[in-house]
Amino acid sequence: MDHFGYREDRLFAEDVALETIAEAIGTPCYVYSRATLERHYRAFDEPFGNYPHHICYAVKANDNLAVLQVLQRLGAGFDIVSGGELDRVLAVGAAPDNVVFSGVGKSVAEIKQALCAGVRNLSLESEAELDRVNAVALGLGKRAPIAFRINPDVDPKTHPYIATGLRENKFGVSATDALHLYQRAAGMEGVCITGIACHIGSQLTQITPFCDALERVLDLVNALSEIGISLQHLDLGGGVGIRYCDENPPDPAQYAKAMLEILQRRGCTLAVTLEPGRAIAGNAGVLLTRVEYIKPGPDRDFVIVDTAMNDLLRPALYQAWHEVVAVNPGSGEPRNCDVVGPICESGDFIARGRHLAVAQGDLLAVRSVGAYGLVMSSNYNARPRPAAVMVDGAGYHVVRNRETTAELFAHEKMLP
Ligand SMILES: *Cc1c(COP(=O)(O)O)cnc(C)c1O
């Protein structure tokens, strides 16, 4: 459920007409809805009830400071994957002990930064990383709280680029390797074992892979307990999908119910961490864009808009499908079309094979772009990144200024 919808043929975000924002701020422009972010956060938090749990929002889905701030005020923790993301969450006042640090390639500098800040734990993904974290912690006179990220080898049935829990993926360690690594870690002075983690992929639309992964992780928890290694928390990762088109992903309540059933049946009382990213932010954002030209093509027309793959990479990167709608429907002839950007790449499309009634100058909204949208943007073709706005009830705030072209080359130097 999101807070974008039509009122008398005008598309609104909460109580603000999107055309008002486009006129004041210009296009392209990302628009986020605060009420939607809050609703999605609560949808994960509430079903866990009294079971000890932390919702650590996956910052990489949308790292805008205002988005982080909204979630932080609700009590969210954060899942980070870089030192840059750590700086961001600290900038909005996050408590470091509610931050977990994931990722396969943590640098020495990032490990130091995380240990000095006092994050709750680091999810480790290899033996080499264990050795590095141990050495860095010893150098600082600290003990690093660690979990290992298990690769449970289950098929998440999602796009191959966002599947992470298969044996052939670069993520996590196998259950067999994990036993050995936990034993090694238990004898190290610079680390302190606190938990176990797992994240099998993104945009999962079925619940079974989550259940299979949890069962396998709990098997490992038992095996560890038999060799005298006890844990305090269990990190289930993120991955719950959203509806872009006609998918039917489990809603957060169904997901929570399934996880709780397994935990209870297996007698597990470990505190649980969840790391939803897309399911919180994805349907909380749209991208406003204006039609520059309509160009007839052999099979269908090209609707050339002022946004492009540099602003929204998902269609080009994953052949992702995003709904495109008219902000004020009613103008133009219905036509078969591709919605494309101005960039010099044939991969620069926003939507292909659509049937839309549009005319030059119309305002369109690309839906479900709140996650993995602006965070993946670039300046390709020397295009400044778009502005971003957060709607809050009947008002809105600019939460990212549109870049200027001068800013784009401010870090560059000419030869003397
Ligand atoms: C990307 C990621 C997430 C969030 O995934 P979503 O599909 O956006 O919910 C959570 N945990 C880890 C470790 C990740 O890498």
Tab-separated table of C-alpha atoms and ligand atoms in Angstrom:
chain	number	residue	atom	x	y	z
A	1	MET	CA	0.000	0.000	0.000
A	2	ASP	CA	1.343	3.406	-0.922
A	3	HIS	CA	0.125	6.980	-0.761
A	4	PHE	CA	0.210	7.806	-4.478
A	5	GLY	CA	-3.149	7.929	-6.209
A	6	TYR	CA	-5.506	9.819	-8.494
A	7	ARG	CA	-7.999	12.403	-7.332
A	8	GLU	CA	-10.259	13.616	-10.112
A	9	ASP	CA	-7.751	12.644	-12.769
A	10	ARG	CA	-4.724	14.251	-11.161
A	11	LEU	CA	-2.002	12.136	-9.603
A	12	PHE	CA	-1.253	12.987	-5.982
A	13	ALA	CA	1.435	12.042	-3.505
A	14	GLU	CA	-0.401	12.138	-0.168
A	15	ASP	CA	-2.201	15.535	-0.327
A	16	VAL	CA	0.048	17.175	-2.898
A	17	ALA	CA	-0.694	17.193	-6.646
A	18	LEU	CA	2.439	16.015	-8.458
A	19	GLU	CA	2.081	18.694	-11.131
A	20	THR	CA	2.559	21.318	-8.388
A	21	ILE	CA	5.932	19.799	-7.557
A	22	ALA	CA	6.970	19.526	-11.207
A	23	GLU	CA	6.105	23.170	-11.786
A	24	ALA	CA	7.966	24.408	-8.717
A	25	ILE	CA	11.026	22.134	-8.843
A	26	GLY	CA	11.247	21.146	-12.498
A	27	THR	CA	11.807	17.706	-13.992
A	28	PRO	CA	13.232	15.126	-13.721
A	29	CYS	CA	12.473	14.943	-10.032
A	30	TYR	CA	12.193	12.068	-7.574
A	31	VAL	CA	9.248	12.358	-5.174
A	32	TYR	CA	9.133	10.317	-1.952
A	33	SER	CA	6.172	9.902	0.384
A	34	ARG	CA	6.885	10.042	4.093
A	35	ALA	CA	3.593	8.349	5.027
A	36	THR	CA	4.454	5.431	2.730
A	37	LEU	CA	7.909	4.968	4.253
A	38	GLU	CA	6.394	5.004	7.729
A	39	ARG	CA	3.655	2.581	6.818
A	40	HIS	CA	6.104	0.101	5.310
A	41	TYR	CA	8.422	0.289	8.305
A	42	ARG	CA	5.539	-0.459	10.665
A	43	ALA	CA	4.367	-3.293	8.436
A	44	PHE	CA	7.628	-5.096	9.299
A	45	ASP	CA	7.865	-3.979	12.903
A	46	GLU	CA	4.347	-4.700	14.151
A	47	PRO	CA	3.906	-8.377	13.232
A	48	PHE	CA	6.998	-9.316	15.237
A	49	GLY	CA	5.186	-8.028	18.329
A	50	ASN	CA	6.995	-9.029	21.509
A	51	TYR	CA	9.512	-11.279	19.805
A	52	PRO	CA	12.886	-9.518	20.298
A	53	HIS	CA	13.672	-7.915	16.947
A	54	HIS	CA	15.432	-5.034	15.239
A	55	ILE	CA	14.472	-3.608	11.872
A	56	CYS	CA	17.726	-2.439	10.300
A	57	TYR	CA	16.756	-0.655	7.091
A	58	ALA	CA	19.168	-1.471	4.222
A	59	VAL	CA	20.617	1.948	3.479
A	60	LYS	CA	21.779	1.042	-0.021
A	61	ALA	CA	18.161	0.966	-1.264
A	62	ASN	CA	17.793	4.722	-0.719
A	63	ASP	CA	20.384	6.612	1.296
A	64	ASN	CA	18.885	10.106	1.176
A	65	LEU	CA	19.359	11.766	4.568
A	66	ALA	CA	15.686	12.663	4.896
A	67	VAL	CA	14.661	9.057	4.185
A	68	LEU	CA	17.115	7.840	6.833
A	69	GLN	CA	15.867	10.484	9.254
A	70	VAL	CA	12.214	9.471	8.843
A	71	LEU	CA	13.110	5.845	9.603
A	72	GLN	CA	15.474	6.713	12.419
A	73	ARG	CA	12.690	8.636	14.159
A	74	LEU	CA	10.526	5.517	14.043
A	75	GLY	CA	13.265	3.593	15.840
A	76	ALA	CA	14.843	1.874	12.861
A	77	GLY	CA	18.406	0.639	12.919
A	78	PHE	CA	20.468	0.450	9.745
A	79	ASP	CA	22.216	-2.138	7.604
A	80	ILE	CA	25.211	-0.544	5.909
A	81	VAL	CA	27.636	-1.807	3.279
A	82	SER	CA	30.297	0.931	3.248
A	83	GLY	CA	32.042	3.576	5.310
A	84	GLY	CA	30.128	6.182	3.329
A	85	GLU	CA	26.828	4.703	4.463
A	86	LEU	CA	28.104	4.700	8.046
A	87	ASP	CA	28.793	8.439	7.775
A	88	ARG	CA	25.285	8.959	6.456
A	89	VAL	CA	23.504	7.125	9.259
A	90	LEU	CA	25.636	8.829	11.903
A	91	ALA	CA	24.773	12.168	10.266
A	92	VAL	CA	21.076	11.569	10.973
A	93	GLY	CA	21.788	10.634	14.586
A	94	ALA	CA	21.561	6.839	14.380
A	95	ALA	CA	22.743	4.948	17.455
A	96	PRO	CA	25.838	2.994	16.318
A	97	ASP	CA	24.776	-0.005	18.377
A	98	ASN	CA	21.769	-0.338	16.097
A	99	VAL	CA	23.909	-0.489	12.945
A	100	VAL	CA	25.076	-3.690	11.269
A	101	PHE	CA	27.852	-3.712	8.691
A	102	SER	CA	27.465	-6.131	5.754
A	103	GLY	CA	29.377	-6.586	2.503
A	104	VAL	CA	32.077	-8.810	0.997
A	105	GLY	CA	34.865	-6.271	0.615
A	106	LYS	CA	35.323	-4.187	3.751
A	107	SER	CA	38.583	-2.220	3.632
A	108	VAL	CA	40.927	-1.761	6.603
A	109	ALA	CA	39.799	1.867	6.822
A	110	GLU	CA	36.134	0.865	6.867
A	111	ILE	CA	36.693	-1.762	9.565
A	112	LYS	CA	38.531	0.795	11.725
A	113	GLN	CA	35.781	3.346	11.183
A	114	ALA	CA	33.092	0.816	12.156
A	115	LEU	CA	34.920	-0.372	15.276
A	116	CYS	CA	35.656	3.171	16.438
A	117	ALA	CA	32.021	4.176	15.884
A	118	GLY	CA	30.887	1.096	17.838
A	119	VAL	CA	28.570	-0.661	15.391
A	120	ARG	CA	26.560	-3.586	16.723
A	121	ASN	CA	28.273	-6.115	14.541
A	122	LEU	CA	30.125	-6.871	11.357
A	123	SER	CA	28.819	-9.639	9.112
A	124	LEU	CA	31.890	-11.447	7.813
A	125	GLU	CA	31.992	-13.234	4.494
A	126	SER	CA	35.390	-14.940	4.281
A	127	GLU	CA	38.309	-16.296	6.279
A	128	ALA	CA	40.560	-13.533	4.946
A	129	GLU	CA	38.102	-10.977	6.283
A	130	LEU	CA	38.067	-12.675	9.700
A	131	ASP	CA	41.861	-12.402	9.862
A	132	ARG	CA	41.748	-8.758	8.820
A	133	VAL	CA	39.038	-7.809	11.307
A	134	ASN	CA	40.889	-9.605	14.102
A	135	ALA	CA	44.136	-7.795	13.271
A	136	VAL	CA	42.491	-4.363	12.975
A	137	ALA	CA	40.641	-4.835	16.269
A	138	LEU	CA	43.804	-5.942	18.079
A	139	GLY	CA	45.596	-2.881	16.696
A	140	LEU	CA	42.895	-0.675	18.179
A	141	GLY	CA	42.843	-2.584	21.469
A	142	LYS	CA	39.230	-3.618	20.777
A	143	ARG	CA	37.207	-6.754	20.288
A	144	ALA	CA	35.090	-6.745	17.145
A	145	PRO	CA	31.535	-8.096	17.476
A	146	ILE	CA	31.073	-10.470	14.538
A	147	ALA	CA	28.613	-12.722	12.775
A	148	PHE	CA	29.278	-14.875	9.741
A	149	ARG	CA	27.035	-14.490	6.761
A	150	ILE	CA	25.932	-17.929	5.679
A	151	ASN	CA	25.303	-18.744	2.063
A	152	PRO	CA	22.564	-21.363	2.486
A	153	ASP	CA	22.584	-22.369	-1.205
A	154	VAL	CA	18.883	-21.812	-1.844
A	155	ASP	CA	17.476	-20.460	-5.081
A	156	PRO	CA	15.677	-17.171	-4.372
A	157	LYS	CA	13.997	-17.321	-7.825
A	158	THR	CA	14.784	-13.731	-8.657
A	159	HIS	CA	16.849	-11.873	-11.291
A	160	PRO	CA	20.361	-13.419	-11.429
A	161	TYR	CA	22.037	-10.069	-10.664
A	162	ILE	CA	20.197	-9.824	-7.335
A	163	ALA	CA	20.394	-13.491	-6.276
A	164	THR	CA	22.970	-13.755	-3.484
A	165	GLY	CA	22.258	-17.014	-1.656
A	166	LEU	CA	23.347	-19.550	-4.270
A	167	ARG	CA	26.616	-21.449	-3.888
A	168	GLU	CA	28.017	-19.829	-7.035
A	169	ASN	CA	27.385	-16.270	-5.758
A	170	LYS	CA	30.235	-14.299	-4.205
A	171	PHE	CA	28.319	-13.820	-0.943
A	172	GLY	CA	28.606	-15.544	2.408
A	173	VAL	CA	30.316	-18.754	3.492
A	174	SER	CA	29.006	-22.302	3.187
A	175	ALA	CA	27.628	-24.090	6.234
A	176	THR	CA	30.647	-26.421	6.297
A	177	ASP	CA	33.147	-23.568	6.120
A	178	ALA	CA	31.153	-21.674	8.736
A	179	LEU	CA	31.687	-24.373	11.400
A	180	HIS	CA	35.428	-24.147	10.931
A	181	LEU	CA	35.402	-20.334	10.833
A	182	TYR	CA	33.344	-20.015	14.023
A	183	GLN	CA	35.789	-22.362	15.762
A	184	ARG	CA	38.753	-20.313	14.576
A	185	ALA	CA	37.028	-17.065	15.590
A	186	ALA	CA	36.271	-18.461	19.044
A	187	GLY	CA	39.999	-18.644	19.692
A	188	MET	CA	40.808	-15.106	18.529
A	189	GLU	CA	41.520	-12.244	20.911
A	190	GLY	CA	40.309	-9.513	18.574
A	191	VAL	CA	36.814	-10.781	17.852
A	192	CYS	CA	33.740	-11.677	19.827
A	193	ILE	CA	31.141	-13.947	18.225
A	194	THR	CA	27.683	-12.453	18.561
A	195	GLY	CA	25.515	-13.907	15.829
A	196	ILE	CA	24.828	-15.382	12.446
A	197	ALA	CA	23.526	-13.719	9.290
A	198	CYS	CA	21.970	-14.607	5.977
A	199	HIS	CA	20.640	-12.633	2.995
A	200	ILE	CA	19.685	-14.669	-0.043
A	201	GLY	CA	18.706	-12.064	-2.592
A	202	SER	CA	16.417	-9.226	-3.464
A	203	GLN	CA	12.922	-8.892	-4.930
A	204	LEU	CA	11.846	-12.334	-3.728
A	205	THR	CA	8.228	-13.005	-4.569
A	206	GLN	CA	7.940	-16.407	-2.905
A	207	ILE	CA	8.157	-17.257	0.746
A	208	THR	CA	9.643	-20.774	0.473
A	209	PRO	CA	13.254	-19.675	-0.161
A	210	PHE	CA	13.155	-17.553	3.020
A	211	CYS	CA	11.847	-20.543	4.980
A	212	ASP	CA	14.431	-22.935	3.528
A	213	ALA	CA	17.229	-20.476	4.304
A	214	LEU	CA	16.057	-19.996	7.886
A	215	GLU	CA	15.847	-23.771	8.462
A	216	ARG	CA	19.405	-24.186	7.204
A	217	VAL	CA	20.697	-21.349	9.344
A	218	LEU	CA	18.969	-22.834	12.402
A	219	ASP	CA	20.581	-26.222	11.666
A	220	LEU	CA	23.896	-24.431	11.852
A	221	VAL	CA	22.931	-22.616	15.068
A	222	ASN	CA	22.290	-26.059	16.609
A	223	ALA	CA	25.523	-27.493	15.274
A	224	LEU	CA	27.408	-24.537	16.764
A	225	SER	CA	25.684	-24.921	20.082
A	226	GLU	CA	26.776	-28.591	20.162
A	227	ILE	CA	30.394	-27.500	19.925
A	228	GLY	CA	29.915	-24.901	22.654
A	229	ILE	CA	29.465	-21.782	20.532
A	230	SER	CA	26.371	-19.867	21.516
A	231	LEU	CA	24.964	-16.875	19.670
A	232	GLN	CA	22.817	-13.914	20.656
A	233	HIS	CA	21.270	-12.856	17.387
A	234	LEU	CA	20.074	-14.056	14.061
A	235	ASP	CA	20.118	-11.708	11.075
A	236	LEU	CA	17.632	-12.740	8.412
A	237	GLY	CA	18.636	-10.107	5.848
A	238	GLY	CA	16.219	-8.379	3.503
A	239	GLY	CA	14.830	-9.388	0.156
A	240	VAL	CA	11.046	-9.219	0.468
A	241	GLY	CA	9.827	-8.189	-2.967
A	242	ILE	CA	7.371	-5.502	-3.998
A	243	ARG	CA	4.771	-5.224	-6.718
A	244	TYR	CA	6.141	-3.450	-9.794
A	245	CYS	CA	3.710	-4.985	-12.267
A	246	ASP	CA	1.710	-8.107	-11.454
A	247	GLU	CA	3.996	-9.817	-8.945
A	248	ASN	CA	2.427	-11.171	-5.806
A	249	PRO	CA	5.139	-10.967	-3.161
A	250	PRO	CA	4.418	-12.032	0.411
A	251	ASP	CA	3.409	-9.020	2.450
A	252	PRO	CA	5.571	-8.254	5.491
A	253	ALA	CA	2.958	-9.719	7.850
A	254	GLN	CA	2.893	-13.057	5.975
A	255	TYR	CA	6.673	-13.071	5.907
A	256	ALA	CA	6.874	-12.361	9.652
A	257	LYS	CA	4.316	-15.067	10.404
A	258	ALA	CA	6.265	-17.656	8.426
A	259	MET	CA	9.536	-16.724	10.117
A	260	LEU	CA	7.992	-16.715	13.608
A	261	GLU	CA	6.401	-20.117	13.052
A	262	ILE	CA	9.739	-21.658	12.177
A	263	LEU	CA	11.520	-19.928	15.076
A	264	GLN	CA	8.898	-21.150	17.519
A	265	ARG	CA	8.749	-24.692	16.149
A	266	ARG	CA	12.538	-24.938	16.396
A	267	GLY	CA	12.562	-23.456	19.898
A	268	CYS	CA	14.767	-20.556	18.831
A	269	THR	CA	14.708	-17.494	21.066
A	270	LEU	CA	17.574	-15.544	19.500
A	271	ALA	CA	16.889	-11.860	18.840
A	272	VAL	CA	16.133	-11.356	15.162
A	273	THR	CA	17.399	-8.600	12.861
A	274	LEU	CA	15.607	-7.856	9.601
A	275	GLU	CA	17.168	-5.784	6.851
A	276	PRO	CA	14.402	-4.722	4.475
A	277	GLY	CA	15.393	-2.147	1.881
A	278	ARG	CA	13.263	-2.378	-1.233
A	279	ALA	CA	10.093	-3.366	0.660
A	280	ILE	CA	10.301	-0.151	2.700
A	281	ALA	CA	11.423	2.355	0.079
A	282	GLY	CA	10.501	0.900	-3.329
A	283	ASN	CA	6.871	1.917	-3.583
A	284	ALA	CA	7.491	5.117	-1.616
A	285	GLY	CA	8.928	6.983	-4.608
A	286	VAL	CA	8.072	8.094	-8.147
A	287	LEU	CA	10.161	9.830	-10.780
A	288	LEU	CA	8.509	12.797	-12.502
A	289	THR	CA	9.546	13.391	-16.075
A	290	ARG	CA	8.284	15.506	-18.972
A	291	VAL	CA	7.807	14.425	-22.581
A	292	GLU	CA	10.258	16.330	-24.801
A	293	TYR	CA	9.289	14.850	-28.164
A	294	ILE	CA	7.275	12.127	-29.750
A	295	LYS	CA	9.076	10.455	-32.613
A	296	PRO	CA	7.274	7.971	-34.843
A	297	GLY	CA	9.046	4.614	-35.188
A	298	PRO	CA	8.503	1.661	-37.548
A	299	ASP	CA	6.553	-0.504	-35.088
A	300	ARG	CA	5.819	1.896	-32.317
A	301	ASP	CA	6.525	5.474	-31.348
A	302	PHE	CA	9.363	6.731	-29.197
A	303	VAL	CA	8.239	8.924	-26.333
A	304	ILE	CA	11.429	10.853	-25.588
A	305	VAL	CA	11.428	12.111	-22.012
A	306	ASP	CA	13.780	14.294	-19.972
A	307	THR	CA	14.872	11.499	-17.652
A	308	ALA	CA	17.230	8.718	-18.640
A	309	MET	CA	19.231	5.677	-17.591
A	310	ASN	CA	21.634	7.917	-15.669
A	311	ASP	CA	18.738	8.867	-13.334
A	312	LEU	CA	17.112	5.419	-13.234
A	313	LEU	CA	19.360	2.513	-14.188
A	314	ARG	CA	17.125	-0.430	-13.303
A	315	PRO	CA	15.456	-0.886	-16.711
A	316	ALA	CA	18.851	-0.924	-18.468
A	317	LEU	CA	20.621	-2.990	-15.809
A	318	TYR	CA	18.000	-5.620	-15.001
A	319	GLN	CA	15.401	-5.173	-17.766
A	320	ALA	CA	13.266	-4.039	-14.828
A	321	TRP	CA	9.649	-3.121	-15.507
A	322	HIS	CA	8.367	0.141	-14.041
A	323	GLU	CA	4.833	1.380	-14.479
A	324	VAL	CA	4.681	4.694	-16.355
A	325	VAL	CA	1.534	6.781	-15.951
A	326	ALA	CA	0.302	10.197	-16.985
A	327	VAL	CA	0.220	12.641	-14.079
A	328	ASN	CA	-2.831	14.391	-15.589
A	329	PRO	CA	-4.348	11.847	-17.970
A	330	GLY	CA	-6.530	12.979	-20.797
A	331	SER	CA	-4.261	14.501	-23.402
A	332	GLY	CA	-2.840	12.831	-26.476
A	333	GLU	CA	-3.732	9.824	-28.566
A	334	PRO	CA	-3.266	6.348	-27.135
A	335	ARG	CA	-0.234	4.878	-28.871
A	336	ASN	CA	2.092	1.896	-28.678
A	337	CYS	CA	5.410	3.266	-27.557
A	338	ASP	CA	8.783	2.973	-25.896
A	339	VAL	CA	9.570	5.596	-23.256
A	340	VAL	CA	13.221	6.504	-23.794
A	341	GLY	CA	15.754	9.044	-22.592
A	342	PRO	CA	18.129	11.377	-24.435
A	343	ILE	CA	21.303	9.345	-23.745
A	344	CYS	CA	23.374	7.968	-26.604
A	345	GLU	CA	22.807	4.279	-25.828
A	346	SER	CA	20.118	1.982	-27.144
A	347	GLY	CA	19.932	0.594	-23.614
A	348	ASP	CA	18.668	3.980	-22.495
A	349	PHE	CA	15.027	3.186	-21.993
A	350	ILE	CA	12.643	3.650	-19.100
A	351	ALA	CA	9.830	1.450	-20.419
A	352	ARG	CA	9.279	-0.554	-23.592
A	353	GLY	CA	6.216	-1.839	-25.380
A	354	ARG	CA	3.657	0.309	-23.559
A	355	HIS	CA	0.287	1.634	-24.558
A	356	LEU	CA	0.033	5.232	-23.379
A	357	ALA	CA	-2.013	8.310	-24.218
A	358	VAL	CA	0.605	11.041	-24.252
A	359	ALA	CA	1.477	14.254	-26.021
A	360	GLN	CA	4.574	16.417	-26.166
A	361	GLY	CA	4.930	18.437	-22.944
A	362	ASP	CA	2.965	15.951	-20.803
A	363	LEU	CA	4.099	15.064	-17.329
A	364	LEU	CA	4.669	11.357	-16.616
A	365	ALA	CA	5.370	9.507	-13.388
A	366	VAL	CA	7.597	6.424	-13.316
A	367	ARG	CA	6.390	4.392	-10.359
A	368	SER	CA	8.086	2.233	-7.708
A	369	VAL	CA	11.472	3.927	-7.971
A	370	GLY	CA	12.000	4.713	-4.271
A	371	ALA	CA	14.546	1.867	-3.936
A	372	TYR	CA	17.627	1.404	-6.134
A	373	GLY	CA	16.664	4.557	-8.050
A	374	LEU	CA	18.583	7.738	-7.293
A	375	VAL	CA	21.244	5.731	-5.379
A	376	MET	CA	22.309	4.087	-8.656
A	377	SER	CA	22.291	7.310	-10.659
A	378	SER	CA	25.321	8.675	-12.485
A	379	ASN	CA	26.380	11.746	-14.414
A	380	TYR	CA	26.749	9.920	-17.722
A	381	ASN	CA	26.472	12.333	-20.666
A	382	ALA	CA	27.275	15.154	-18.194
A	383	ARG	CA	23.741	15.058	-16.907
A	384	PRO	CA	23.232	16.578	-13.461
A	385	ARG	CA	21.397	14.257	-11.075
A	386	PRO	CA	17.739	15.119	-10.485
A	387	ALA	CA	16.266	16.890	-7.478
A	388	ALA	CA	14.425	14.889	-4.819
A	389	VAL	CA	11.407	15.947	-2.786
A	390	MET	CA	9.748	14.396	0.268
A	391	VAL	CA	5.997	14.882	0.515
A	392	ASP	CA	4.653	15.034	4.052
A	393	GLY	CA	0.856	15.373	4.197
A	394	ALA	CA	-0.154	18.588	2.467
A	395	GLY	CA	3.407	19.927	2.278
A	396	TYR	CA	6.692	18.917	0.737
A	397	HIS	CA	10.410	19.533	1.230
A	398	VAL	CA	13.282	19.498	-1.222
A	399	VAL	CA	15.572	16.791	0.183
A	400	ARG	CA	18.164	16.927	-2.579
A	401	ASN	CA	18.907	19.897	-4.778
A	402	ARG	CA	19.216	19.362	-8.484
A	403	GLU	CA	22.914	19.254	-9.348
A	404	THR	CA	24.430	21.996	-11.466
A	405	THR	CA	26.813	21.232	-14.315
A	406	ALA	CA	29.522	23.293	-12.594
A	407	GLU	CA	29.331	20.886	-9.644
A	408	LEU	CA	29.892	17.986	-12.008
A	409	PHE	CA	33.387	19.106	-12.944
A	410	ALA	CA	34.294	20.830	-9.683
A	411	HIS	CA	36.653	17.950	-8.776
A	412	GLU	CA	38.447	17.917	-12.094
A	413	LYS	CA	41.714	19.707	-12.928
A	414	MET	CA	43.107	20.919	-16.210
A	415	LEU	CA	46.780	20.394	-16.957
A	416	PRO	CA	49.048	23.334	-16.033
B	1	LIG	C1	20.839	-5.393	-0.272
B	1	LIG	C2	20.814	-6.017	1.062
B	1	LIG	C3	19.655	-5.961	1.842
B	1	LIG	C4	18.367	-5.338	1.357
B	1	LIG	O1	17.769	-6.061	0.336
B	1	LIG	P1	16.304	-5.666	-0.155
B	1	LIG	O2	16.008	-6.639	-1.216
B	1	LIG	O3	16.356	-4.274	-0.655
B	1	LIG	O4	15.375	-5.802	1.015
B	1	LIG	C5	19.701	-6.507	3.095
B	1	LIG	N1	20.825	-7.086	3.581
B	1	LIG	C6	21.963	-7.168	2.854
B	1	LIG	C7	23.159	-7.806	3.447
B	1	LIG	C8	22.003	-6.638	1.586
B	1	LIG	O5	23.118	-6.719	0.858
